[in-house]
mmCIF file of C-alpha atoms and ligand atoms in Angstrom:
data_model
loop_
_atom_site.group_PDB
_atom_site.id
_atom_site.type_symbol
_atom_site.label_atom_id
_atom_site.label_comp_id
_atom_site.label_asym_id
_atom_site.label_seq_id
_atom_site.Cartn_x
_atom_site.Cartn_y
_atom_site.Cartn_z
ATOM 1 C CA MET H 1 22.596 -2.580 -4.170
ATOM 2 C CA ASN H 2 22.167 1.153 -4.667
ATOM 3 C CA TYR H 3 23.392 2.237 -1.280
ATOM 4 C CA ILE H 4 26.791 3.888 -1.315
ATOM 5 C CA LYS H 5 26.737 4.233 2.446
ATOM 6 C CA PRO H 6 24.471 2.909 5.169
ATOM 7 C CA ILE H 7 21.271 4.914 5.249
ATOM 8 C CA SER H 8 20.348 6.012 8.700
ATOM 9 C CA LYS H 9 16.691 5.658 9.463
ATOM 10 C CA HIS H 10 14.650 6.718 12.395
ATOM 11 C CA THR H 11 11.941 4.562 13.912
ATOM 12 C CA GLY H 12 9.137 6.234 15.786
ATOM 13 C CA PHE H 13 5.788 5.724 17.399
ATOM 14 C CA PHE H 14 3.359 8.601 17.481
ATOM 15 C CA VAL H 15 0.602 8.236 20.062
ATOM 16 C CA SER H 16 -2.474 10.433 19.943
ATOM 17 C CA ARG H 17 -4.502 10.237 23.146
ATOM 18 C CA GLN H 18 -7.341 12.173 21.504
ATOM 19 C CA PRO H 19 -10.354 10.141 20.329
ATOM 20 C CA PHE H 20 -10.001 9.479 16.600
ATOM 21 C CA THR H 21 -13.336 9.634 14.787
ATOM 22 C CA LEU H 22 -13.675 7.428 11.742
ATOM 23 C CA GLU H 23 -15.630 8.046 8.543
ATOM 24 C CA SER H 24 -18.069 5.340 9.684
ATOM 25 C CA GLY H 25 -18.815 7.337 12.854
ATOM 26 C CA GLY H 26 -16.903 4.839 14.984
ATOM 27 C CA VAL H 27 -14.380 6.236 17.452
ATOM 28 C CA LEU H 28 -11.002 4.884 18.481
ATOM 29 C CA PRO H 29 -10.258 6.182 21.995
ATOM 30 C CA GLU H 30 -6.567 6.619 21.115
ATOM 31 C CA VAL H 31 -4.315 5.764 18.199
ATOM 32 C CA THR H 32 -0.690 4.799 17.737
ATOM 33 C CA VAL H 33 1.157 5.214 14.454
ATOM 34 C CA ALA H 34 4.364 3.297 13.732
ATOM 35 C CA TYR H 35 6.532 5.212 11.287
ATOM 36 C CA ARG H 36 9.987 5.419 9.802
ATOM 37 C CA THR H 37 11.917 8.348 8.389
ATOM 38 C CA TRP H 38 15.063 8.568 6.285
ATOM 39 C CA GLY H 39 17.190 11.676 5.778
ATOM 40 C CA ARG H 40 16.606 15.062 7.368
ATOM 41 C CA LEU H 41 13.918 17.682 7.101
ATOM 42 C CA ASN H 42 15.565 20.738 5.532
ATOM 43 C CA ARG H 43 15.421 24.207 7.033
ATOM 44 C CA ASP H 44 12.384 25.373 5.061
ATOM 45 C CA ARG H 45 10.660 21.979 5.543
ATOM 46 C CA SER H 46 10.196 21.541 1.815
ATOM 47 C CA ASN H 47 11.825 18.162 1.154
ATOM 48 C CA ALA H 48 9.319 15.750 2.755
ATOM 49 C CA VAL H 49 8.239 12.764 0.656
ATOM 50 C CA LEU H 50 5.516 10.431 1.912
ATOM 51 C CA VAL H 51 5.607 6.792 0.831
ATOM 52 C CA CYS H 52 2.323 4.896 1.251
ATOM 53 C CA HIS H 53 2.471 1.121 1.506
ATOM 54 C CA ALA H 54 0.257 -1.586 0.025
ATOM 55 C CA LEU H 55 -1.938 -4.226 1.656
ATOM 56 C CA THR H 56 0.591 -6.255 3.628
ATOM 57 C CA GLY H 57 3.350 -3.660 3.827
ATOM 58 C CA SER H 58 4.782 -1.835 6.802
ATOM 59 C CA ALA H 59 6.636 1.375 7.596
ATOM 60 C CA ASP H 60 9.882 -0.359 6.533
ATOM 61 C CA ALA H 61 9.758 0.971 2.990
ATOM 62 C CA ASP H 62 13.459 0.356 2.387
ATOM 63 C CA GLU H 63 12.855 -3.337 3.121
ATOM 64 C CA TRP H 64 9.789 -3.934 0.934
ATOM 65 C CA TRP H 65 10.909 -1.476 -1.770
ATOM 66 C CA PRO H 66 14.673 -2.017 -1.975
ATOM 67 C CA GLY H 67 16.243 -0.337 -4.976
ATOM 68 C CA MET H 68 14.125 2.777 -4.432
ATOM 69 C CA PHE H 69 16.403 4.225 -1.747
ATOM 70 C CA GLY H 70 19.882 5.634 -2.236
ATOM 71 C CA LYS H 71 21.924 8.121 -4.200
ATOM 72 C CA GLY H 72 20.380 8.757 -7.615
ATOM 73 C CA CYS H 73 17.306 6.686 -6.704
ATOM 74 C CA ALA H 74 13.679 7.645 -6.189
ATOM 75 C CA PHE H 75 14.278 8.457 -2.552
ATOM 76 C CA ASP H 76 17.652 9.951 -1.771
ATOM 77 C CA PRO H 77 18.091 10.557 1.966
ATOM 78 C CA ASP H 78 20.896 13.016 1.186
ATOM 79 C CA HIS H 79 18.205 15.301 -0.246
ATOM 80 C CA ASP H 80 14.796 13.951 0.739
ATOM 81 C CA PHE H 81 13.152 13.549 4.098
ATOM 82 C CA VAL H 82 11.266 10.317 3.458
ATOM 83 C CA ILE H 83 8.421 9.199 5.700
ATOM 84 C CA CYS H 84 6.510 5.943 5.660
ATOM 85 C CA SER H 85 3.923 5.057 8.277
ATOM 86 C CA ASN H 86 2.109 1.803 8.851
ATOM 87 C CA VAL H 87 -1.535 2.359 7.911
ATOM 88 C CA LEU H 88 -4.438 2.481 10.315
ATOM 89 C CA GLY H 89 -5.845 -1.035 10.756
ATOM 90 C CA SER H 90 -2.576 -2.816 10.011
ATOM 91 C CA CYS H 91 -0.558 -5.106 12.264
ATOM 92 C CA TYR H 92 2.916 -3.582 12.116
ATOM 93 C CA GLY H 93 2.695 -1.188 15.038
ATOM 94 C CA THR H 94 -0.185 1.133 14.112
ATOM 95 C CA THR H 95 -3.539 0.668 15.831
ATOM 96 C CA GLY H 96 -5.463 -2.221 14.284
ATOM 97 C CA PRO H 97 -7.345 -5.408 15.153
ATOM 98 C CA LEU H 98 -4.350 -6.830 17.050
ATOM 99 C CA SER H 99 -4.089 -3.736 19.283
ATOM 100 C CA VAL H 100 -5.540 -3.664 22.765
ATOM 101 C CA ASN H 101 -8.868 -1.887 22.978
ATOM 102 C CA PRO H 102 -8.437 0.398 26.008
ATOM 103 C CA GLN H 103 -12.162 0.099 26.710
ATOM 104 C CA SER H 104 -12.218 -3.693 26.954
ATOM 105 C CA GLY H 105 -8.635 -4.472 27.918
ATOM 106 C CA ARG H 106 -8.427 -7.157 25.212
ATOM 107 C CA HIS H 107 -7.420 -6.959 21.571
ATOM 108 C CA TYR H 108 -10.002 -5.502 19.195
ATOM 109 C CA GLY H 109 -10.123 -8.570 16.942
ATOM 110 C CA PRO H 110 -13.322 -8.516 14.866
ATOM 111 C CA ASP H 111 -14.631 -5.589 16.976
ATOM 112 C CA PHE H 112 -12.175 -3.275 15.249
ATOM 113 C CA PRO H 113 -14.427 -0.668 13.598
ATOM 114 C CA ALA H 114 -14.733 -0.373 9.825
ATOM 115 C CA ILE H 115 -12.058 1.919 8.423
ATOM 116 C CA THR H 116 -11.594 3.633 5.068
ATOM 117 C CA ILE H 117 -8.696 4.974 3.040
ATOM 118 C CA ARG H 118 -9.751 8.461 4.135
ATOM 119 C CA ASP H 119 -9.320 7.464 7.782
ATOM 120 C CA MET H 120 -5.802 6.269 6.951
ATOM 121 C CA VAL H 121 -4.969 9.588 5.306
ATOM 122 C CA HIS H 122 -6.425 11.654 8.164
ATOM 123 C CA LEU H 123 -4.190 9.710 10.550
ATOM 124 C CA GLN H 124 -1.126 10.299 8.354
ATOM 125 C CA ARG H 125 -2.015 13.974 8.449
ATOM 126 C CA LEU H 126 -1.899 13.904 12.273
ATOM 127 C CA LEU H 127 1.546 12.327 12.069
ATOM 128 C CA LEU H 128 2.761 15.027 9.689
ATOM 129 C CA ASP H 129 1.475 17.714 12.057
ATOM 130 C CA GLU H 130 3.458 16.019 14.800
ATOM 131 C CA LEU H 131 6.584 16.034 12.598
ATOM 132 C CA GLY H 132 6.082 19.725 11.770
ATOM 133 C CA ILE H 133 5.510 19.170 8.030
ATOM 134 C CA GLU H 134 3.111 21.615 6.414
ATOM 135 C CA ARG H 135 3.415 20.492 2.830
ATOM 136 C CA LEU H 136 4.650 17.316 1.178
ATOM 137 C CA ARG H 137 6.884 17.570 -1.848
ATOM 138 C CA LEU H 138 5.525 14.268 -3.132
ATOM 139 C CA VAL H 139 3.199 11.445 -2.079
ATOM 140 C CA VAL H 140 3.950 8.078 -3.696
ATOM 141 C CA GLY H 141 2.374 4.645 -3.408
ATOM 142 C CA ALA H 142 1.042 1.624 -5.265
ATOM 143 C CA SER H 143 -2.122 -0.419 -4.862
ATOM 144 C CA LEU H 144 -3.588 0.372 -1.409
ATOM 145 C CA GLY H 145 -0.776 2.936 -1.273
ATOM 146 C CA GLY H 146 -2.046 4.453 -4.524
ATOM 147 C CA MET H 147 -5.521 4.809 -3.018
ATOM 148 C CA GLN H 148 -4.006 6.860 -0.210
ATOM 149 C CA VAL H 149 -2.064 8.993 -2.697
ATOM 150 C CA LEU H 150 -5.273 9.882 -4.554
ATOM 151 C CA GLU H 151 -7.157 10.613 -1.341
ATOM 152 C CA TRP H 152 -4.348 12.957 -0.300
ATOM 153 C CA GLY H 153 -5.105 14.915 -3.462
ATOM 154 C CA CYS H 154 -8.814 15.081 -2.599
ATOM 155 C CA LEU H 155 -8.660 15.593 1.172
ATOM 156 C CA TYR H 156 -5.613 17.826 1.562
ATOM 157 C CA PRO H 157 -4.766 19.444 -1.792
ATOM 158 C CA GLU H 158 -3.128 22.356 0.002
ATOM 159 C CA LYS H 159 -0.743 19.981 1.770
ATOM 160 C CA VAL H 160 0.749 18.313 -1.303
ATOM 161 C CA HIS H 161 2.891 19.559 -4.178
ATOM 162 C CA ALA H 162 2.621 16.464 -6.351
ATOM 163 C CA LEU H 163 1.257 12.930 -6.408
ATOM 164 C CA MET H 164 2.399 9.650 -7.880
ATOM 165 C CA PRO H 165 -0.260 6.904 -7.706
ATOM 166 C CA MET H 166 0.760 3.527 -9.139
ATOM 167 C CA GLY H 167 -1.205 0.474 -10.215
ATOM 168 C CA ILE H 168 -4.519 1.777 -8.938
ATOM 169 C CA SER H 169 -7.948 3.104 -9.867
ATOM 170 C CA GLY H 170 -10.137 5.889 -8.524
ATOM 171 C CA ARG H 171 -12.731 3.422 -7.256
ATOM 172 C CA HIS H 172 -12.559 -0.293 -6.522
ATOM 173 C CA SER H 173 -14.060 -2.316 -9.340
ATOM 174 C CA ALA H 174 -16.598 -5.125 -8.994
ATOM 175 C CA TRP H 175 -13.789 -7.475 -10.067
ATOM 176 C CA CYS H 176 -11.499 -6.354 -7.214
ATOM 177 C CA ILE H 177 -14.324 -6.463 -4.666
ATOM 178 C CA ALA H 178 -15.105 -10.018 -5.771
ATOM 179 C CA GLN H 179 -11.455 -11.085 -5.374
ATOM 180 C CA SER H 180 -11.368 -9.574 -1.878
ATOM 181 C CA GLU H 181 -14.570 -11.297 -0.824
ATOM 182 C CA ALA H 182 -13.397 -14.697 -2.098
ATOM 183 C CA GLN H 183 -10.226 -14.249 -0.019
ATOM 184 C CA ARG H 184 -12.143 -13.161 3.073
ATOM 185 C CA SER H 185 -14.460 -16.149 2.672
ATOM 186 C CA ALA H 186 -11.460 -18.493 2.655
ATOM 187 C CA ILE H 187 -10.372 -17.022 5.997
ATOM 188 C CA MET H 188 -13.855 -17.308 7.473
ATOM 189 C CA ALA H 189 -14.228 -20.910 6.307
ATOM 190 C CA ASP H 190 -11.261 -21.933 8.458
ATOM 191 C CA ARG H 191 -12.391 -23.845 11.545
ATOM 192 C CA GLU H 192 -10.053 -21.715 13.691
ATOM 193 C CA TRP H 193 -11.834 -18.535 12.588
ATOM 194 C CA ASN H 194 -14.351 -18.491 15.466
ATOM 195 C CA ASP H 195 -16.099 -15.353 14.173
ATOM 196 C CA GLY H 196 -12.780 -13.551 14.381
ATOM 197 C CA TRP H 197 -12.208 -14.405 18.040
ATOM 198 C CA TYR H 198 -9.340 -16.778 17.358
ATOM 199 C CA ASP H 199 -6.376 -16.678 19.691
ATOM 200 C CA PRO H 200 -3.873 -14.448 17.829
ATOM 201 C CA ALA H 201 -1.223 -17.076 18.557
ATOM 202 C CA HIS H 202 -3.355 -19.666 16.705
ATOM 203 C CA GLN H 203 -4.864 -17.799 13.834
ATOM 204 C CA PRO H 204 -6.780 -19.391 10.931
ATOM 205 C CA LYS H 205 -3.628 -20.346 9.089
ATOM 206 C CA GLY H 206 -5.202 -22.421 6.334
ATOM 207 C CA GLY H 207 -7.723 -19.704 5.491
ATOM 208 C CA LEU H 208 -5.248 -16.819 5.570
ATOM 209 C CA GLY H 209 -2.771 -18.850 3.538
ATOM 210 C CA ALA H 210 -5.445 -19.693 0.968
ATOM 211 C CA ALA H 211 -6.412 -16.006 0.775
ATOM 212 C CA ARG H 212 -2.797 -15.090 0.012
ATOM 213 C CA MET H 213 -2.559 -17.855 -2.571
ATOM 214 C CA MET H 214 -5.606 -16.459 -4.374
ATOM 215 C CA ALA H 215 -4.210 -12.943 -4.073
ATOM 216 C CA MET H 216 -0.801 -13.974 -5.444
ATOM 217 C CA CYS H 217 -2.510 -15.260 -8.595
ATOM 218 C CA THR H 218 -3.978 -11.782 -9.088
ATOM 219 C CA TYR H 219 -0.624 -10.086 -8.367
ATOM 220 C CA ARG H 220 1.027 -11.900 -11.291
ATOM 221 C CA SER H 221 -0.101 -12.809 -14.781
ATOM 222 C CA PHE H 222 -0.847 -15.805 -16.983
ATOM 223 C CA GLU H 223 2.317 -15.149 -18.966
ATOM 224 C CA ASN H 224 4.493 -14.822 -15.872
ATOM 225 C CA PHE H 225 3.253 -18.077 -14.329
ATOM 226 C CA GLN H 226 3.478 -19.912 -17.632
ATOM 227 C CA GLU H 227 7.000 -18.723 -18.298
ATOM 228 C CA ARG H 228 8.252 -19.433 -14.763
ATOM 229 C CA PHE H 229 6.513 -22.674 -13.933
ATOM 230 C CA GLY H 230 4.939 -24.120 -17.066
ATOM 231 C CA ARG H 231 4.071 -27.725 -16.210
ATOM 232 C CA LYS H 232 7.252 -28.199 -14.199
ATOM 233 C CA ARG H 233 6.992 -30.332 -11.104
ATOM 234 C CA LYS H 234 8.505 -29.922 -7.681
ATOM 235 C CA ASP H 235 8.063 -33.646 -7.121
ATOM 236 C CA SER H 236 5.686 -36.394 -8.195
ATOM 237 C CA LEU H 237 2.854 -34.873 -6.146
ATOM 238 C CA LEU H 238 3.291 -31.143 -6.663
ATOM 239 C CA PHE H 239 3.528 -28.774 -9.620
ATOM 240 C CA GLN H 240 6.004 -25.892 -9.175
ATOM 241 C CA ALA H 241 3.082 -23.454 -9.503
ATOM 242 C CA GLU H 242 1.392 -25.150 -6.531
ATOM 243 C CA SER H 243 4.604 -25.206 -4.535
ATOM 244 C CA TYR H 244 5.138 -21.480 -5.154
ATOM 245 C CA LEU H 245 1.636 -20.565 -4.006
ATOM 246 C CA HIS H 246 1.855 -22.715 -0.876
ATOM 247 C CA TYR H 247 5.188 -21.111 -0.030
ATOM 248 C CA GLN H 248 3.760 -17.605 -0.447
ATOM 249 C CA GLY H 249 0.684 -18.507 1.626
ATOM 250 C CA GLU H 250 2.752 -19.915 4.479
ATOM 251 C CA LYS H 251 5.081 -16.929 4.371
ATOM 252 C CA LEU H 252 2.227 -14.467 4.822
ATOM 253 C CA VAL H 253 0.705 -16.494 7.665
ATOM 254 C CA ARG H 254 3.989 -16.083 9.565
ATOM 255 C CA ARG H 255 3.912 -12.296 9.253
ATOM 256 C CA PHE H 256 0.281 -11.168 9.061
ATOM 257 C CA ASP H 257 -3.051 -11.366 10.861
ATOM 258 C CA ALA H 258 -6.409 -12.602 9.544
ATOM 259 C CA ASN H 259 -8.625 -9.874 11.083
ATOM 260 C CA THR H 260 -6.185 -7.281 9.741
ATOM 261 C CA TYR H 261 -6.438 -8.813 6.276
ATOM 262 C CA ILE H 262 -10.211 -8.521 6.460
ATOM 263 C CA ALA H 263 -10.224 -4.940 7.791
ATOM 264 C CA LEU H 264 -7.785 -3.707 5.143
ATOM 265 C CA THR H 265 -9.400 -5.475 2.178
ATOM 266 C CA ARG H 266 -12.767 -4.050 3.260
ATOM 267 C CA ALA H 267 -11.202 -0.577 3.382
ATOM 268 C CA MET H 268 -9.923 -1.154 -0.164
ATOM 269 C CA ASP H 269 -13.391 -2.203 -1.306
ATOM 270 C CA MET H 270 -14.762 1.092 0.060
ATOM 271 C CA HIS H 271 -12.275 3.051 -2.056
ATOM 272 C CA ASP H 272 -14.272 5.422 -4.245
ATOM 273 C CA LEU H 273 -13.061 8.980 -4.717
ATOM 274 C CA GLY H 274 -16.627 10.028 -5.538
ATOM 275 C CA ARG H 275 -18.199 8.784 -2.279
ATOM 276 C CA GLY H 276 -19.939 11.641 -0.467
ATOM 277 C CA ARG H 277 -18.572 14.153 -3.000
ATOM 278 C CA GLU H 278 -20.336 15.970 -5.836
ATOM 279 C CA SER H 279 -19.374 13.206 -8.272
ATOM 280 C CA TYR H 280 -16.501 10.890 -9.122
ATOM 281 C CA GLU H 281 -15.514 13.081 -12.058
ATOM 282 C CA ALA H 282 -15.683 16.265 -9.982
ATOM 283 C CA ALA H 283 -13.475 14.719 -7.282
ATOM 284 C CA LEU H 284 -10.766 13.923 -9.827
ATOM 285 C CA ASP H 285 -11.149 17.269 -11.577
ATOM 286 C CA ALA H 286 -10.552 18.989 -8.220
ATOM 287 C CA ILE H 287 -7.056 17.476 -7.919
ATOM 288 C CA ARG H 288 -5.085 20.452 -9.146
ATOM 289 C CA VAL H 289 -1.507 19.402 -8.332
ATOM 290 C CA PRO H 290 0.777 17.632 -10.823
ATOM 291 C CA VAL H 291 0.043 13.907 -10.891
ATOM 292 C CA ALA H 292 2.256 11.251 -12.522
ATOM 293 C CA ILE H 293 0.300 8.019 -12.882
ATOM 294 C CA LEU H 294 2.051 4.684 -13.222
ATOM 295 C CA SER H 295 0.229 1.979 -15.114
ATOM 296 C CA ILE H 296 1.185 -1.708 -15.275
ATOM 297 C CA THR H 297 0.083 -3.137 -18.604
ATOM 298 C CA SER H 298 -0.116 -6.743 -17.305
ATOM 299 C CA ASP H 299 -2.080 -5.821 -14.141
ATOM 300 C CA ILE H 300 -5.269 -7.905 -13.992
ATOM 301 C CA LEU H 301 -6.483 -6.171 -10.815
ATOM 302 C CA TYR H 302 -6.183 -2.551 -11.890
ATOM 303 C CA PRO H 303 -5.923 -2.669 -15.702
ATOM 304 C CA PRO H 304 -4.459 0.249 -17.688
ATOM 305 C CA GLU H 305 -7.933 1.482 -18.668
ATOM 306 C CA GLU H 306 -8.396 2.515 -15.043
ATOM 307 C CA GLN H 307 -5.202 4.584 -14.935
ATOM 308 C CA GLU H 308 -6.058 6.056 -18.338
ATOM 309 C CA GLU H 309 -9.403 7.134 -16.899
ATOM 310 C CA LEU H 310 -7.563 8.833 -14.031
ATOM 311 C CA ALA H 311 -5.269 10.564 -16.523
ATOM 312 C CA LYS H 312 -8.266 11.769 -18.509
ATOM 313 C CA LEU H 313 -10.067 13.186 -15.472
ATOM 314 C CA ILE H 314 -7.161 14.685 -13.493
ATOM 315 C CA PRO H 315 -6.268 17.998 -15.168
ATOM 316 C CA ASP H 316 -2.489 18.172 -14.622
ATOM 317 C CA SER H 317 -1.578 14.533 -15.126
ATOM 318 C CA SER H 318 0.777 12.369 -17.121
ATOM 319 C CA ILE H 319 0.941 8.592 -17.446
ATOM 320 C CA GLY H 320 3.839 6.152 -17.721
ATOM 321 C CA TYR H 321 3.786 2.378 -18.226
ATOM 322 C CA LEU H 322 5.564 -0.708 -16.935
ATOM 323 C CA ARG H 323 5.275 -3.109 -19.854
ATOM 324 C CA GLU H 324 6.891 -6.315 -18.596
ATOM 325 C CA PRO H 325 4.494 -9.228 -17.955
ATOM 326 C CA TYR H 326 4.929 -9.388 -14.163
ATOM 327 C CA GLY H 327 1.393 -8.355 -13.275
ATOM 328 C CA HIS H 328 0.282 -6.058 -10.465
ATOM 329 C CA ASP H 329 3.381 -6.707 -8.314
ATOM 330 C CA ALA H 330 5.619 -5.322 -11.082
ATOM 331 C CA PHE H 331 6.032 -2.190 -8.971
ATOM 332 C CA LEU H 332 7.892 -4.355 -6.431
ATOM 333 C CA ILE H 333 9.962 -6.167 -9.075
ATOM 334 C CA LEU H 334 10.911 -3.541 -11.678
ATOM 335 C CA THR H 335 12.322 -1.171 -9.094
ATOM 336 C CA ASP H 336 15.030 0.250 -11.387
ATOM 337 C CA GLU H 337 12.344 1.468 -13.783
ATOM 338 C CA VAL H 338 9.989 2.648 -11.055
ATOM 339 C CA SER H 339 12.807 4.444 -9.264
ATOM 340 C CA ALA H 340 13.835 6.221 -12.484
ATOM 341 C CA MET H 341 10.228 7.303 -13.115
ATOM 342 C CA VAL H 342 9.901 8.769 -9.619
ATOM 343 C CA ARG H 343 13.257 10.538 -9.919
ATOM 344 C CA GLN H 344 12.351 12.000 -13.311
ATOM 345 C CA PHE H 345 8.988 13.213 -12.004
ATOM 346 C CA LYS H 346 10.707 14.891 -9.070
ATOM 347 C CA GLU H 347 13.037 16.636 -11.525
ATOM 348 C CA ARG H 348 10.106 17.708 -13.685
ATOM 349 C CA ILE H 349 8.271 19.160 -10.697
ATOM 350 C CA ALA H 350 11.405 20.994 -9.594
ATOM 351 C CA SER H 351 11.823 22.468 -13.097
ATOM 352 C CA GLY H 352 8.125 23.395 -13.314
ATOM 353 C CA ASN H 353 7.750 21.273 -16.479
ATOM 354 C CA HIS H 354 5.673 18.547 -14.873
ATOM 355 C CA SER H 355 3.155 17.826 -17.595
ATOM 356 C CA ALA H 356 5.778 16.346 -19.960
ATOM 357 C CA ALA H 357 5.173 12.592 -20.243
HETATM 358 C C1 ACO G 1 4.029 -1.857 -1.416
HETATM 359 C C2 ACO G 1 4.086 -2.821 -0.288
HETATM 360 O O1 ACO G 1 3.820 -2.459 0.764
HETATM 361 S S1 ACO G 1 4.472 -4.406 -0.563
HETATM 362 C C3 ACO G 1 4.706 -5.085 0.974
HETATM 363 C C4 ACO G 1 4.384 -6.487 1.049
HETATM 364 N N1 ACO G 1 5.368 -7.234 0.402
HETATM 365 C C5 ACO G 1 5.029 -8.129 -0.492
HETATM 366 O O2 ACO G 1 3.931 -8.413 -0.795
HETATM 367 C C6 ACO G 1 6.155 -8.786 -1.150
HETATM 368 C C7 ACO G 1 6.005 -10.268 -1.124
HETATM 369 N N2 ACO G 1 7.010 -10.735 -1.996
HETATM 370 C C8 ACO G 1 6.775 -11.053 -3.276
HETATM 371 O O3 ACO G 1 5.675 -11.139 -3.730
HETATM 372 C C9 ACO G 1 7.987 -11.279 -4.132
HETATM 373 O O4 ACO G 1 8.990 -11.812 -3.354
HETATM 374 C C10 ACO G 1 8.496 -10.010 -4.782
HETATM 375 C C11 ACO G 1 7.341 -9.394 -5.562
HETATM 376 C C12 ACO G 1 9.020 -8.976 -3.831
HETATM 377 C C13 ACO G 1 9.640 -10.374 -5.681
HETATM 378 O O5 ACO G 1 9.215 -11.229 -6.669
HETATM 379 P P1 ACO G 1 10.219 -12.241 -7.337
HETATM 380 O O6 ACO G 1 11.540 -11.595 -7.525
HETATM 381 O O7 ACO G 1 9.549 -12.731 -8.560
HETATM 382 O O8 ACO G 1 10.353 -13.294 -6.266
HETATM 383 P P2 ACO G 1 9.770 -14.737 -6.350
HETATM 384 O O9 ACO G 1 8.295 -14.608 -6.474
HETATM 385 O O10 ACO G 1 10.524 -15.487 -7.378
HETATM 386 O O11 ACO G 1 10.193 -15.376 -5.009
HETATM 387 C C14 ACO G 1 9.535 -15.156 -3.884
HETATM 388 C C15 ACO G 1 9.798 -16.367 -2.972
HETATM 389 O O12 ACO G 1 9.171 -17.531 -3.526
HETATM 390 C C16 ACO G 1 10.077 -18.629 -3.501
HETATM 391 N N3 ACO G 1 9.803 -19.492 -4.638
HETATM 392 C C17 ACO G 1 9.984 -19.240 -5.937
HETATM 393 N N4 ACO G 1 9.581 -20.317 -6.668
HETATM 394 C C18 ACO G 1 9.132 -21.236 -5.804
HETATM 395 C C19 ACO G 1 8.590 -22.555 -5.956
HETATM 396 N N5 ACO G 1 8.406 -23.113 -7.144
HETATM 397 N N6 ACO G 1 8.240 -23.221 -4.837
HETATM 398 C C20 ACO G 1 8.414 -22.669 -3.613
HETATM 399 N N7 ACO G 1 8.921 -21.425 -3.419
HETATM 400 C C21 ACO G 1 9.278 -20.729 -4.500
HETATM 401 C C22 ACO G 1 11.450 -17.995 -3.614
HETATM 402 O O13 ACO G 1 12.422 -18.888 -3.112
HETATM 403 C C23 ACO G 1 11.279 -16.744 -2.792
HETATM 404 O O14 ACO G 1 11.482 -17.071 -1.435
HETATM 405 P P3 ACO G 1 11.908 -15.931 -0.394
HETATM 406 O O15 ACO G 1 10.861 -14.841 -0.479
HETATM 407 O O16 ACO G 1 11.897 -16.622 0.929
HETATM 408 O O17 ACO G 1 13.250 -15.453 -0.817
HETATM 409 N N1 HSE G 2 2.007 -7.716 -2.832
HETATM 410 C C1 HSE G 2 1.737 -6.470 -2.217
HETATM 411 C C2 HSE G 2 0.868 -5.631 -3.060
HETATM 412 C C3 HSE G 2 -0.556 -6.035 -3.098
HETATM 413 O O1 HSE G 2 -1.293 -5.036 -3.697
HETATM 414 C C4 HSE G 2 1.230 -6.650 -0.808
HETATM 415 O O2 HSE G 2 1.114 -7.776 -0.345
HETATM 416 O O3 HSE G 2 1.014 -5.659 -0.141
#
């Protein structure tokens, strides 16, 4: 445990009663954002760090990213003012498919409008305005979080000093889109699905669990599964690899929502920094702040070639690697290494020598 003393955190809900217009043209009559902060904003408001979470994460960054918070770690509440907000469309307090639609008086369910990563970032921007933060010292995140980090660089370059995207690409590949659609199809094949109008208390458990099981296979690697489970059995009926996947599927079903899973994976599929801009290359070339890219060599979802492409196209960028065979979720497992990389990048930015690898 890295904490030398309990870290005080603040929990908040920001409610905007203004209509929130989405990239799709859809409008949410009002939006709520669940967020957490750690540490204090300094007098010149220059120590704010935004942490962006991945697909099934929440604002509780110290819970899903333990080892990143504390003295000498990536996020040190004695020095940083750390913010993490639950993304638009999620089910941990921010407006999403489980929220009540003020116009109908019932939860949005499958009527929740299509959202994009840009919508998520615009909403984070509203939260920062509310918190009085004009410029972020750093924006950090992996996977879906990394998509948000990159969009921050495109949408609000004047609002960020530096970016750290991890385990991500600049546009969702055909491979990732296919994985997402297979998972969504598993949910929709569940007899409880009912075109998304399931009772939230009785969601399509089998389908959502199967989706998570498929996803878990893509979050790890051949080598990792082979080394951990091999052909070991739990009992005469079940291999350990099967047992592990069932456990992970059931665990997600207890904490997540099927419509939310669909809305967020669709938003990920829409991720393309070039959409509606001059070109993909021009969008990346326009990111003019220092960017430290983290690449996971065993990631089968976002392979290193994709981060190397980002590094080639973003002018002031450097790239670092996690080389253990844990797969995509390595950013959640190798937290000592990830924390050290974030801390070193922060030091490099502070010294002005940010392009050193
Ligand atoms: C950036 C974000 O926002 S992420 C937010 C969402 N969070 C997540 O997705 C994290 C989900 N958690 C995980 O995937 C993993 O627990 C990690 C990545 C955090 C850690 O990975 P590991 O250290 O390798 O944990 P591991 O995969 O061994 O264990 C996970 C669970 O599987 C269980 N497990 C391991 N092997 C087996 C098996 N053969 N059969 C059944 N269960 C098993 C463990 O007991 C453990 O249970 P617990 O979570 O209730 O403690
Ligand atoms: N395992 C993490 C990362 C997925 O990209 C999650 O469930 O959010």
